[in-house]
XYZ file of C-alpha atoms in Angstrom:
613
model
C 0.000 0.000 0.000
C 2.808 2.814 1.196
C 6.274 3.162 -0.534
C 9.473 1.765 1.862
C 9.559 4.935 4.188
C 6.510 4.672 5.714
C 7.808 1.080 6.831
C 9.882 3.428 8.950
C 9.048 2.217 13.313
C 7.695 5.440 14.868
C 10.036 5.379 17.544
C 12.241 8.011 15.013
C 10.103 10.225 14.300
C 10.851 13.429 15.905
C 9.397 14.107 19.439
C 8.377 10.302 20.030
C 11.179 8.817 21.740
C 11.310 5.105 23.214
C 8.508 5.687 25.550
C 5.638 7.016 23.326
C 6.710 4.734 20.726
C 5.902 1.583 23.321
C 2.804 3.431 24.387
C 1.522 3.440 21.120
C 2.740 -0.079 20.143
C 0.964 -1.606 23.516
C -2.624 0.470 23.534
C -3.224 1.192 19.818
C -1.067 -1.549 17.994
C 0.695 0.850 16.005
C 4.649 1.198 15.357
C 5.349 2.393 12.192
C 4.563 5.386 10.149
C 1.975 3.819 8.066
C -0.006 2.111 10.580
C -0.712 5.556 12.378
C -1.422 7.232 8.910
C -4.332 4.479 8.910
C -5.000 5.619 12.295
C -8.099 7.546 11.205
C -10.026 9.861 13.683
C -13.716 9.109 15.329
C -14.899 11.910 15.078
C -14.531 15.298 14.238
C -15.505 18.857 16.056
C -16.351 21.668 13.673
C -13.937 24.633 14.044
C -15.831 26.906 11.529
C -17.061 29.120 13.634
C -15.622 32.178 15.623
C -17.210 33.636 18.434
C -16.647 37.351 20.243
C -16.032 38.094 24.017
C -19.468 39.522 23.944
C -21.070 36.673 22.446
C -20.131 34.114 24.919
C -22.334 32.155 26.926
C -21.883 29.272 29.574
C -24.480 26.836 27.264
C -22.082 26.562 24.870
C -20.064 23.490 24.524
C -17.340 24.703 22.839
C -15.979 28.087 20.924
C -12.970 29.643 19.669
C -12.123 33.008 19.752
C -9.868 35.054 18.001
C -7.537 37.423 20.501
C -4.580 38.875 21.945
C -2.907 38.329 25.376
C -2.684 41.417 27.012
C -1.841 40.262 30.231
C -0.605 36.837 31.933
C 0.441 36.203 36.453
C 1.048 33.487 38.081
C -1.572 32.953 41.111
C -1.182 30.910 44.326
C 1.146 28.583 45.436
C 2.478 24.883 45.360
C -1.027 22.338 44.481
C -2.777 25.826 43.843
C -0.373 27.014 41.506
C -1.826 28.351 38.121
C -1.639 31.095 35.625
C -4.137 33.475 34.290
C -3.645 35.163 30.895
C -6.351 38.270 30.099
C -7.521 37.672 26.169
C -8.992 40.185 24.409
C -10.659 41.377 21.577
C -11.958 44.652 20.074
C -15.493 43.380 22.498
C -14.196 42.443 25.623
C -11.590 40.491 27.897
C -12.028 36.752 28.872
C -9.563 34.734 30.960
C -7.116 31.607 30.404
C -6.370 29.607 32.956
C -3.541 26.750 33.156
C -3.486 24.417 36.708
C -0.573 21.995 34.417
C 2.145 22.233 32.151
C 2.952 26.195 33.462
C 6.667 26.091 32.917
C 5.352 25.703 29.119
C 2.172 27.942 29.537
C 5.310 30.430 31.026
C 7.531 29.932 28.131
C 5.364 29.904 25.039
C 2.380 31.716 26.135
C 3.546 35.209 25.077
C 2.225 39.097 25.892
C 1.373 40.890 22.595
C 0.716 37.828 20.848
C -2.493 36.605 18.485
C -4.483 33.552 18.950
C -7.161 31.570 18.575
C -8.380 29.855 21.792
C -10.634 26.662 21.743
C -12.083 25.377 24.445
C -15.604 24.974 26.784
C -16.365 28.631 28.136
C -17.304 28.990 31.837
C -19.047 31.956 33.582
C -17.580 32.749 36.985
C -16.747 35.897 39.112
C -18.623 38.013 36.223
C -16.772 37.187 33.310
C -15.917 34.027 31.391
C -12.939 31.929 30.926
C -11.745 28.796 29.508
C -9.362 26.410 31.149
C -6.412 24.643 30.038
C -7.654 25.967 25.761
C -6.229 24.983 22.794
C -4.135 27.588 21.090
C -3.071 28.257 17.642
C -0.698 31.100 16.814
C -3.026 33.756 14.515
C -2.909 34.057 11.564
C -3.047 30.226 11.375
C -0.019 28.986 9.469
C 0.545 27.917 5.710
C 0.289 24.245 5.260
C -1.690 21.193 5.445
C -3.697 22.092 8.927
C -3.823 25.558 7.629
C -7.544 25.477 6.291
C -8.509 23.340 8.451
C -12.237 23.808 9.768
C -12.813 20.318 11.313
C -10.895 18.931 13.778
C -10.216 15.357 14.318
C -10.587 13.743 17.386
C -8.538 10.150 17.578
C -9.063 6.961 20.032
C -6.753 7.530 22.912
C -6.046 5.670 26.113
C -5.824 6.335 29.993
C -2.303 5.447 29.595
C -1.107 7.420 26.565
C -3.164 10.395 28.108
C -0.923 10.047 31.365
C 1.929 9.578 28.702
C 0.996 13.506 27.611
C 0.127 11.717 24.258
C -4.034 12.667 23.603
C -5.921 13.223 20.746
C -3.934 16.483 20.063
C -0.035 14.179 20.248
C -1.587 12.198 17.919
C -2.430 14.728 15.076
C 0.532 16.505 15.503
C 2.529 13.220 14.887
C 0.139 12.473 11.765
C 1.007 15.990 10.328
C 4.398 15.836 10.847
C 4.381 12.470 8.575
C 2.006 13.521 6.246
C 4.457 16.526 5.706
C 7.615 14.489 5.547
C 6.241 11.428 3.470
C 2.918 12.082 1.510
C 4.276 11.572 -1.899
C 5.403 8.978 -1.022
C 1.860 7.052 -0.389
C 1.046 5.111 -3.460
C -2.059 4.884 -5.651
C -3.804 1.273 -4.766
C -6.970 1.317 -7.243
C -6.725 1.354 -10.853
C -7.034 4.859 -12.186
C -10.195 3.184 -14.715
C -11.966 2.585 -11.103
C -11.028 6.134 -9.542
C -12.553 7.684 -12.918
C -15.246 5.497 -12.692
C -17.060 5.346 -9.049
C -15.525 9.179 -9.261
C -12.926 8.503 -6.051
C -10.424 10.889 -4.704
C -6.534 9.374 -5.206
C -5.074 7.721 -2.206
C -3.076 10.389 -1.442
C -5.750 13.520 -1.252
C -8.017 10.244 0.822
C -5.185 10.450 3.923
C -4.219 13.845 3.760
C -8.692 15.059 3.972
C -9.567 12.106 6.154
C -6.859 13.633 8.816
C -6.991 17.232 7.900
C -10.322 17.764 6.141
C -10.519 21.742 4.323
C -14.514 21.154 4.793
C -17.265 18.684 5.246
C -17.322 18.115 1.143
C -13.619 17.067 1.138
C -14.234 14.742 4.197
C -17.005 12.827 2.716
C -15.106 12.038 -0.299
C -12.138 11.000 1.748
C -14.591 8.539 3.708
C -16.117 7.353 0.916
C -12.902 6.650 -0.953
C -11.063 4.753 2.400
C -14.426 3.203 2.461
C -14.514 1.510 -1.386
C -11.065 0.707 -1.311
C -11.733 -1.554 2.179
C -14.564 -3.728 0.864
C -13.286 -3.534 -2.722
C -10.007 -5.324 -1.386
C -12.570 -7.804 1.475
C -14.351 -8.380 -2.067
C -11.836 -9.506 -3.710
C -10.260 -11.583 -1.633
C -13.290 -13.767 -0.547
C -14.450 -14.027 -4.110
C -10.911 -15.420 -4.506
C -11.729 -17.915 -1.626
C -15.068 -18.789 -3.177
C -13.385 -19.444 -6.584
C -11.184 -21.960 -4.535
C -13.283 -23.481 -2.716
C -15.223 -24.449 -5.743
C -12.581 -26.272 -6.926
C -11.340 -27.769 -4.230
C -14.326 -28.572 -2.171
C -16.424 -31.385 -3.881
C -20.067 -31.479 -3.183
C -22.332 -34.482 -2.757
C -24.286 -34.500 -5.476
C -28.329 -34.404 -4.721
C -29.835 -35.649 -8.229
C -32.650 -37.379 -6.926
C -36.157 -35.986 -5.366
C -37.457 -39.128 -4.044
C -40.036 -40.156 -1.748
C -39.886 -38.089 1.279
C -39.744 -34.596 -0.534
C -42.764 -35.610 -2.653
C -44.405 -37.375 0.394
C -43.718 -34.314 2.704
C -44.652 -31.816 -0.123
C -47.776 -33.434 -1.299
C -49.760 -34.613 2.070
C -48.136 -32.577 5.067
C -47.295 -29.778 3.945
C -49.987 -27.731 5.971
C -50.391 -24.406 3.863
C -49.096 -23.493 0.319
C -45.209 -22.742 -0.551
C -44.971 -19.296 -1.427
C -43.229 -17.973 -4.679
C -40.633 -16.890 -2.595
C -40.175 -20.159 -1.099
C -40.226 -22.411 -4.441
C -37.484 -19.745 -5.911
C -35.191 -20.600 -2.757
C -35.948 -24.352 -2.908
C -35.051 -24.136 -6.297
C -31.697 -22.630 -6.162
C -30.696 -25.256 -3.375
C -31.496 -27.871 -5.906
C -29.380 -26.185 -8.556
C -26.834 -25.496 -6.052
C -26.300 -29.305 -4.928
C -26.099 -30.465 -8.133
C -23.343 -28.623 -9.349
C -20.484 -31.390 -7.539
C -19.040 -28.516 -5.641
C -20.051 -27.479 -2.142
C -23.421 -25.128 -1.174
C -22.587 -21.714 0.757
C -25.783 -20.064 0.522
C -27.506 -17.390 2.702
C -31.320 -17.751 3.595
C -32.515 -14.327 4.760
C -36.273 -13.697 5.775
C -38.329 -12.269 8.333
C -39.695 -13.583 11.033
C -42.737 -15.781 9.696
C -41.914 -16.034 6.368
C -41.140 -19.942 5.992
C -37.264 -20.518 6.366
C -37.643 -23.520 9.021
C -40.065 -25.360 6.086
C -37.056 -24.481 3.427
C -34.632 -25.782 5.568
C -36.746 -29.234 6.274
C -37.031 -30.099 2.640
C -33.641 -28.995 1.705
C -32.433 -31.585 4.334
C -35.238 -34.208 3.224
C -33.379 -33.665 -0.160
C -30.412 -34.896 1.269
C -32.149 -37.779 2.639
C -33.419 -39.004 -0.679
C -30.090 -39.099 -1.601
C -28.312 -41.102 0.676
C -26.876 -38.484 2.968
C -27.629 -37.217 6.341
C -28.723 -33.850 8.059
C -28.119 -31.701 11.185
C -29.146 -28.434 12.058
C -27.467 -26.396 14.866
C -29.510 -23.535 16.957
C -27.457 -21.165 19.460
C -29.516 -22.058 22.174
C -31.063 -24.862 23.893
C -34.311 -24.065 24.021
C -34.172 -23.056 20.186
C -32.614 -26.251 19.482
C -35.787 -28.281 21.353
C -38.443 -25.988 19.429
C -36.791 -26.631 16.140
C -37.028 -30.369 16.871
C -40.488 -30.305 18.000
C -41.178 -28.104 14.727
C -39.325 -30.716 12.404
C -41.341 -33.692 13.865
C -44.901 -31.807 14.008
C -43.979 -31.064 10.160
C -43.694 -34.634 9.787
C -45.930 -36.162 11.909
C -43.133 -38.834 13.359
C -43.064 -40.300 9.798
C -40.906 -40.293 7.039
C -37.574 -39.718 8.392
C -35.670 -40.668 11.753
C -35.354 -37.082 13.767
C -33.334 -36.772 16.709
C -31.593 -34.373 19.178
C -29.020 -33.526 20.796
C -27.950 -30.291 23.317
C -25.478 -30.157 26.428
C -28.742 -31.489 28.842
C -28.535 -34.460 26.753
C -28.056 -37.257 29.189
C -24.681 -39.448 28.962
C -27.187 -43.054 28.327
C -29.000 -41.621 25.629
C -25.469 -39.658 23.953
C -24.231 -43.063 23.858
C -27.149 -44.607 21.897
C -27.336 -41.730 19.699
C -24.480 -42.041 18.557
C -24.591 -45.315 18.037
C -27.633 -44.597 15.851
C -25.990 -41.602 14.163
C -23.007 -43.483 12.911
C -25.134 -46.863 12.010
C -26.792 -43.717 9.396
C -30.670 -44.820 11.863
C -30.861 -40.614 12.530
C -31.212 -39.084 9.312
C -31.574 -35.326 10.850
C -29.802 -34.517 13.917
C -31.122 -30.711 15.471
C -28.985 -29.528 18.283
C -26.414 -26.858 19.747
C -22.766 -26.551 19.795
C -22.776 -29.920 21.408
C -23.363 -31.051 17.699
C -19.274 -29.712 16.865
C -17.583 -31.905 19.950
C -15.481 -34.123 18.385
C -17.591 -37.868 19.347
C -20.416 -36.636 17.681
C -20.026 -38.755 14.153
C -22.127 -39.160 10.998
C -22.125 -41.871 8.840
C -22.810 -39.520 5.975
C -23.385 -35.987 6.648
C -24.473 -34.297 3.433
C -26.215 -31.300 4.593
C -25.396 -28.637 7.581
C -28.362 -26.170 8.215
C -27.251 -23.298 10.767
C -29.851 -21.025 12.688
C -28.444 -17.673 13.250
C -25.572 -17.559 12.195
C -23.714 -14.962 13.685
C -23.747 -16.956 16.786
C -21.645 -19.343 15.221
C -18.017 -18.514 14.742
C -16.165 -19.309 11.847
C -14.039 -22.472 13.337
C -17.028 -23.633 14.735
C -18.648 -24.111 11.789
C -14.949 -25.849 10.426
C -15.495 -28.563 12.632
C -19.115 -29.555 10.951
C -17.262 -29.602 7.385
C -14.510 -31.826 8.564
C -17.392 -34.433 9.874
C -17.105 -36.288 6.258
C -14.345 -36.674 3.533
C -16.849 -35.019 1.195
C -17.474 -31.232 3.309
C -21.338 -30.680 3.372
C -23.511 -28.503 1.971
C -23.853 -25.200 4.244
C -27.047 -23.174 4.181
C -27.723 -20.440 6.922
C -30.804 -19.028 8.209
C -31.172 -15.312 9.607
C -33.991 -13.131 9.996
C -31.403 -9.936 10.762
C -27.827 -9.544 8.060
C -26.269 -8.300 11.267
C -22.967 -6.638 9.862
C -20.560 -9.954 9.827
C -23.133 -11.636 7.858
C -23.486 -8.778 5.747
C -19.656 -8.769 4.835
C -20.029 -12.060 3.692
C -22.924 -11.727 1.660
C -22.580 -8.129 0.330
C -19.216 -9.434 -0.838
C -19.309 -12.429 -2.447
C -18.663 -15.288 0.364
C -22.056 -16.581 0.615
C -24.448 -17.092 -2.055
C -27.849 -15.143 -1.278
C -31.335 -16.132 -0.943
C -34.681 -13.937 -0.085
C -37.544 -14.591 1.232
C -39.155 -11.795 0.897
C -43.113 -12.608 1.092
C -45.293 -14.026 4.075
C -47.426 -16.822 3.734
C -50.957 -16.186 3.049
C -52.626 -14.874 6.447
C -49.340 -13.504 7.802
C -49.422 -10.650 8.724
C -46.337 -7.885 9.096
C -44.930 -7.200 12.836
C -46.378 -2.976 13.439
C -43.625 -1.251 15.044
C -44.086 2.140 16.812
C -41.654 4.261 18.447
C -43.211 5.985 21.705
C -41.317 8.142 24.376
C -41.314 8.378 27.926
C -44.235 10.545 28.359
C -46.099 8.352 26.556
C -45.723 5.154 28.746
C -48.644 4.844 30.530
C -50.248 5.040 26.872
C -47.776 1.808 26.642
C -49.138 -0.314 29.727
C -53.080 0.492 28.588
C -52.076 -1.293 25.450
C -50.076 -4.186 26.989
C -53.033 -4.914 29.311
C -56.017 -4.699 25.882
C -52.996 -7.551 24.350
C -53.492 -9.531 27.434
C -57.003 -9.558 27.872
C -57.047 -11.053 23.981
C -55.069 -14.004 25.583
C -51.647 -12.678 24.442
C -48.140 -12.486 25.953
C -45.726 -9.714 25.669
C -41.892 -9.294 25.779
C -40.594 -6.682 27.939
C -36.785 -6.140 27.314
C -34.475 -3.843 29.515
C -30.703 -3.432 28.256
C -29.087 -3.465 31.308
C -28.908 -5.700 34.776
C -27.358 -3.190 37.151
C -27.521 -0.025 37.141
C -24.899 2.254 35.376
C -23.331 5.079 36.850
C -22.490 6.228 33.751
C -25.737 5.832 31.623
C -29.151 7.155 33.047
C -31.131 3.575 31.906
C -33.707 2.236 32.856
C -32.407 -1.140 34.340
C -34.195 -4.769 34.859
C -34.845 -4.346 38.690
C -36.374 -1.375 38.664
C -38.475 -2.476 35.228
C -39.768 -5.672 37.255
C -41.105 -3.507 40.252
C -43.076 -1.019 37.693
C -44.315 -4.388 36.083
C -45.764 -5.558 39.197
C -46.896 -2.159 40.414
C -49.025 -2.275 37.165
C -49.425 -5.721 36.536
C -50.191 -6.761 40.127
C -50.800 -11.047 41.379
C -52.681 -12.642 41.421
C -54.224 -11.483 38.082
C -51.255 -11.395 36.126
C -47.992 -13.508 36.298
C -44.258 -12.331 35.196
C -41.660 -14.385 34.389
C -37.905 -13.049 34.858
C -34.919 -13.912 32.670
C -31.349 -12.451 32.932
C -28.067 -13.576 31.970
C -26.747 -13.817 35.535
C -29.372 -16.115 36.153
C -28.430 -19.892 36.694
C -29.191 -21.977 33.757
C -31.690 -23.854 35.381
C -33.808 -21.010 36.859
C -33.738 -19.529 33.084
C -35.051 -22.686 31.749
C -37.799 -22.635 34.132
C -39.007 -19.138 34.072
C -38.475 -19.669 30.010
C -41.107 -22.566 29.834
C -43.003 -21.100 32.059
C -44.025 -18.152 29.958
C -43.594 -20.800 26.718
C -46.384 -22.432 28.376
C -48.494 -19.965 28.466
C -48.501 -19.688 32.980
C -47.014 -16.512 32.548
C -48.297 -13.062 30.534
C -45.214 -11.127 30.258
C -41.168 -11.797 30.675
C -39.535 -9.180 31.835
C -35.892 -9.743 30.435
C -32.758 -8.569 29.541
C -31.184 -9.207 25.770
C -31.036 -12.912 26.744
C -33.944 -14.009 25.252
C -32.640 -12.322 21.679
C -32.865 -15.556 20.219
C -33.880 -18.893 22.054
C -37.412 -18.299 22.535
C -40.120 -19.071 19.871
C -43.810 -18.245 21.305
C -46.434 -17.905 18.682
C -48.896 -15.934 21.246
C -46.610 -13.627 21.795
C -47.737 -10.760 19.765
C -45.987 -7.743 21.675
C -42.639 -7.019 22.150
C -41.372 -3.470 24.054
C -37.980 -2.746 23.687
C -37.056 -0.278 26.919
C -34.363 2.252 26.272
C -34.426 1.299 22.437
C -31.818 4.287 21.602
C -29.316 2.179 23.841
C -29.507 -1.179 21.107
C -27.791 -1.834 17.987
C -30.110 -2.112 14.615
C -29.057 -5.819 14.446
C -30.193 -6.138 18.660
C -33.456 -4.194 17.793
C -34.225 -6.730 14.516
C -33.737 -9.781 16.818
C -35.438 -8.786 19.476
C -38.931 -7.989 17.138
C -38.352 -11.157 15.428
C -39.400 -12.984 18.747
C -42.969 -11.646 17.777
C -45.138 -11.830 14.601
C -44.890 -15.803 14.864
C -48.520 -16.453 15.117
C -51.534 -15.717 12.825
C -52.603 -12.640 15.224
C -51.458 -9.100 14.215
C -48.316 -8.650 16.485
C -45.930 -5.457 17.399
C -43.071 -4.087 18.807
C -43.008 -1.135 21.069
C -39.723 1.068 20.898
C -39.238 2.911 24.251
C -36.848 5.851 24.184
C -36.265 8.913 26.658
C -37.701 12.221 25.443
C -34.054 13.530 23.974
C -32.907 11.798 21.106
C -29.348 12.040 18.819
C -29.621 12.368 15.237
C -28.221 8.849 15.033
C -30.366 6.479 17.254
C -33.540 8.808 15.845
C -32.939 7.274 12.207
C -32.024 3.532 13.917
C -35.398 3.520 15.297
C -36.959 4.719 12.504
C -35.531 1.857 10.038
């Protein structure tokens, strides 16, 4: 990517030294030249904007000023120590104040001199000041940081901060490289891409991304760092597809034999829909081709994966081979086995399974039965990966959310038979891992993108604070239909640094409003013990309980068709992919279901458009 130089170990660049070289080599990971020129910033405060004495005012978070010091003492002594400088302009004096660093602040800090002072303003003893501000000499100097109206902000540490290397060390470091060494940072896209997707070079990319003239020139720095990243992630797992093609074989599923026509033709309880058949389709084209399956299966809540997944793996079994399919959790593991054999009314096919409650008698007969080839689909958890668990012919791998799965993981179920199975995945969310993978070529991509007839879409409505009591009147017209809600808090203790709402407090409003004996709560956690989860789990699976009150726990692992609301406390505090798991534990039923998105009154610009996707 960057010419020999920038190769160069930080540790000689001027005004790092041993010990901010090792600082930066043990917090951020970086040591040379180039790896802190791909150091990029956070964030960035906007420096456009000058302000006058007179138009200061304590609410603001931060201003710069243009000024002169006409006066500077040292006040107080030993712990107390500090000096003042008087800054003015042609409107009015403010004061400077330094408690650190005063031998500097003594030296450098000069009487006559122009600045510009940055900093929070504070209102005290009639006037305003600004402690410990940023200064730059006035006029700002010629060069790269000259034009500079955005300021960038880089991820620090505790440590480097004691170090006296902050945000502010960093970007002077940056400069000083980008100053010595720019030309020597070398184009890495093809100048036919640059003209076509209309990028920036490499070169302008750094030099904006740290020291941005404007917002314009920023964005296009972004956007051109951006491309080049997923062009090159692209790229290199297409490369791993093309080789896995050829060197993975695939078993070969020619034949649609009795049990898919059996299944398809007398149990299938409703109609595929178009959606379905497409998907069904391309996993038939897909294992016929001799090489392994990869292929994504991404649909809502509702819309029929489980019943693409059971005659995908019935396919398998009319061709000699066997299936599994592996769920994150327990409980998910048991419902998808009760699905499977409802589906097929305990004929057609031998379905077992197998999770970490599994007893050690019936482990050993199953798998006895599993290698003999008696189970031809095995549904279970992780405990399907440990290393006794072994097929006699495992042709087909189906994986429920996969993002709980890591990559190894999923290694160990190819490596179960000489030829590696075919892998399909199920999701109702493309968090962002899965997305990287299917955006860019690893996976193979299938929609479902329509509801079976009857079905209808999950209602989601975002309502604040104020409006909560609005929020329990609703819960309780839900549970007087016979349904069962979700209530979902994000945290278990409370924070001192984040004003949430937490679970204990949540289960005390719950039962202030929800009071025994006419209602009944069930709490789930993750500090809970395993066992008390599975209990308070099946008790609101059975239906003994109206509402769990729960923290993210119960993001997957619960599937409870009269549930038909979910409220998601604090909503502005989850991640998009958190918020899309969480309302996919409703809408599983025929009834109209919804999810309720709780938020505090003040919102950022950010979490406003999350909850509003």
């Amino acid at each position: 990517m960057f010419a020999n130089n920038l190769d160069t170990l930080l540790v000689y660049l001027k005004g790092v030294g041993p010990k901010r070289a090792e600082l930066l080599q043990k917090e951020l990971g970086i040591s040379t030249y180039e790896q802190l020129l791909e150091h990029y910033p956070f964030r960035y405060i906007d420096r456009t904007r000058f302000y006058k004495v007179n138009e200061l005012n304590p609410d603001l978070p931060l201003v710069q000023v243009i000024g002169r010091i006409t006066g500077k003492e040292t006040i107080g002594e030993k712990h107390k120590k500090r000096i003042v400088a008087k800054f003015s302009d042609e409107t009015g004096t403010m004061d400077l104040v330094w408690f650190q660093s005063l031998k500097w602040v003594e030296d450098n800090v000069l009487r006559g001199k122009a600045y510009i002072a940055f900093g929070k303003p504070n209102f005290f003893n009639s006037g305003f000041s600004i402690s410990h501000p940023d200064l730059e000499n006035y006029p700002r100097q010629a060069g790269i940081t000259g034009n500079v109206t955005l300021q960038p902000i880089y991820n620090t540490s505790e440590k480097m901060k004691k170090g006296f290397l902050d945000s502010k060390g960093v970007q002077k470091m940056i400069q000083q490289i980008i100053e010595l060494h720019i030309n020597e940072v070398r184009e890495t896209l093809p100048s036919y891409i640059l003209e076509k997707y209309k990028l920036i070079s490499k070169k302008e990319a750094i030099i904006h991304i740290h020291f941005p003239a404007n917002t314009a020139m920023l964005q296009h720095a972004e956007r051109r760092l951006k491309f080049e990243e997923l062009f090159f992630i692209q790229l290199q797992l297409l490369h791993n597809k093309q080789l896995r093609s050829l060197k993975f074989k695939g078993a070969l599923f020619n034949t649609v034999g009795n049990r898919v026509n059996t299944f398809y033709n007398t149990m299938l309880p409703f109609d595929l829909t178009n959606a379905q058949k497409r998907v069904i389709k391309e996993v038939r084209i897909d294992t016929q081709r001799g090489s392994q399956m990869n292929r994504l299966i991404q649909g809502d809540v509702g819309s029929g994966k489980t019943v693409v997944a059971l005659m995908s793996m019935l396919l398998a079994n009319d061709n000699g081979y066997q299936a599994c399919m592996m769920a994150p959790t327990e409980i998910l593991a048991r419902q998808h086995y009760q699905s499977l054999v409802d589906l097929l009314k305990g004929e057609l096919v031998n379905v077992a399974v197998l999770t970490g409650n599994t007893t050690k008698k019936q482990r050993v007969t199953l798998h006895e039965d599993l290698e003999s080839g008696k189970i031809d689909i095995l549904v279970g958890t992780h405990a399907l990966i440990e290393d006794k668990v072994k097929f006699k012919n495992l042709g087909l791998v189906v994986i429920d959310e996969q993002h709980r799965f890591g990559v190894e993981q999923r290694a160990k179920l190819w490596r179960k038979n000489i030829i590696p199975p075919h892998i399909l995945v199920m999701t109702a969310t493309p968090i962002p891992r899965t997305l990287a993978m299917t955006l860019y070529g690893d996976l193979d991509v299938s929609v479902i993108d329509e509801l079976p007839a009857g079905r209808k879409p999950i209602e989601t409505k975002h309502l604040f604070e104020g409006q909560r009591m609005r929020m329990f009147g609703f819960m309780k017209q839900e549970i007087a239909k016979g349904r069962q809600v979700y209530v979902v808090y994000p945290l278990i203790k409370e924070s001192e640094k984040l004003d949430l709402l937490n679970l204990e407090a949540g289960i005390e409003q719950m039962r202030y409003q929800f009071p025994l004996p006419d209602f009944q709560i069930s709490i789930v956690h993750g500090q809970m013990p395993n066992a008390d989860k599975q209990y308070e789990m099946q008790r609101f699976i059975d239906g003994k309980a109206q509402i769990m009150v729960a923290t993210t726990v119960i993001e997957v692992g619960v599937n409870v068709p009269n549930a038909s609301v979910m409220i998601i406390e604090n909503a502005e505090r989850f991640g998009l992919s958190q918020l899309h798991q969480l309302r996919g534990r409703v809408g599983r039923g025929a009834e109209q279901s919804f999810c309720i998105l709780m938020s505090g009154n003040k919102l950022s610009a950010n979490s406003k458009l999350r909850l509003e996707t």
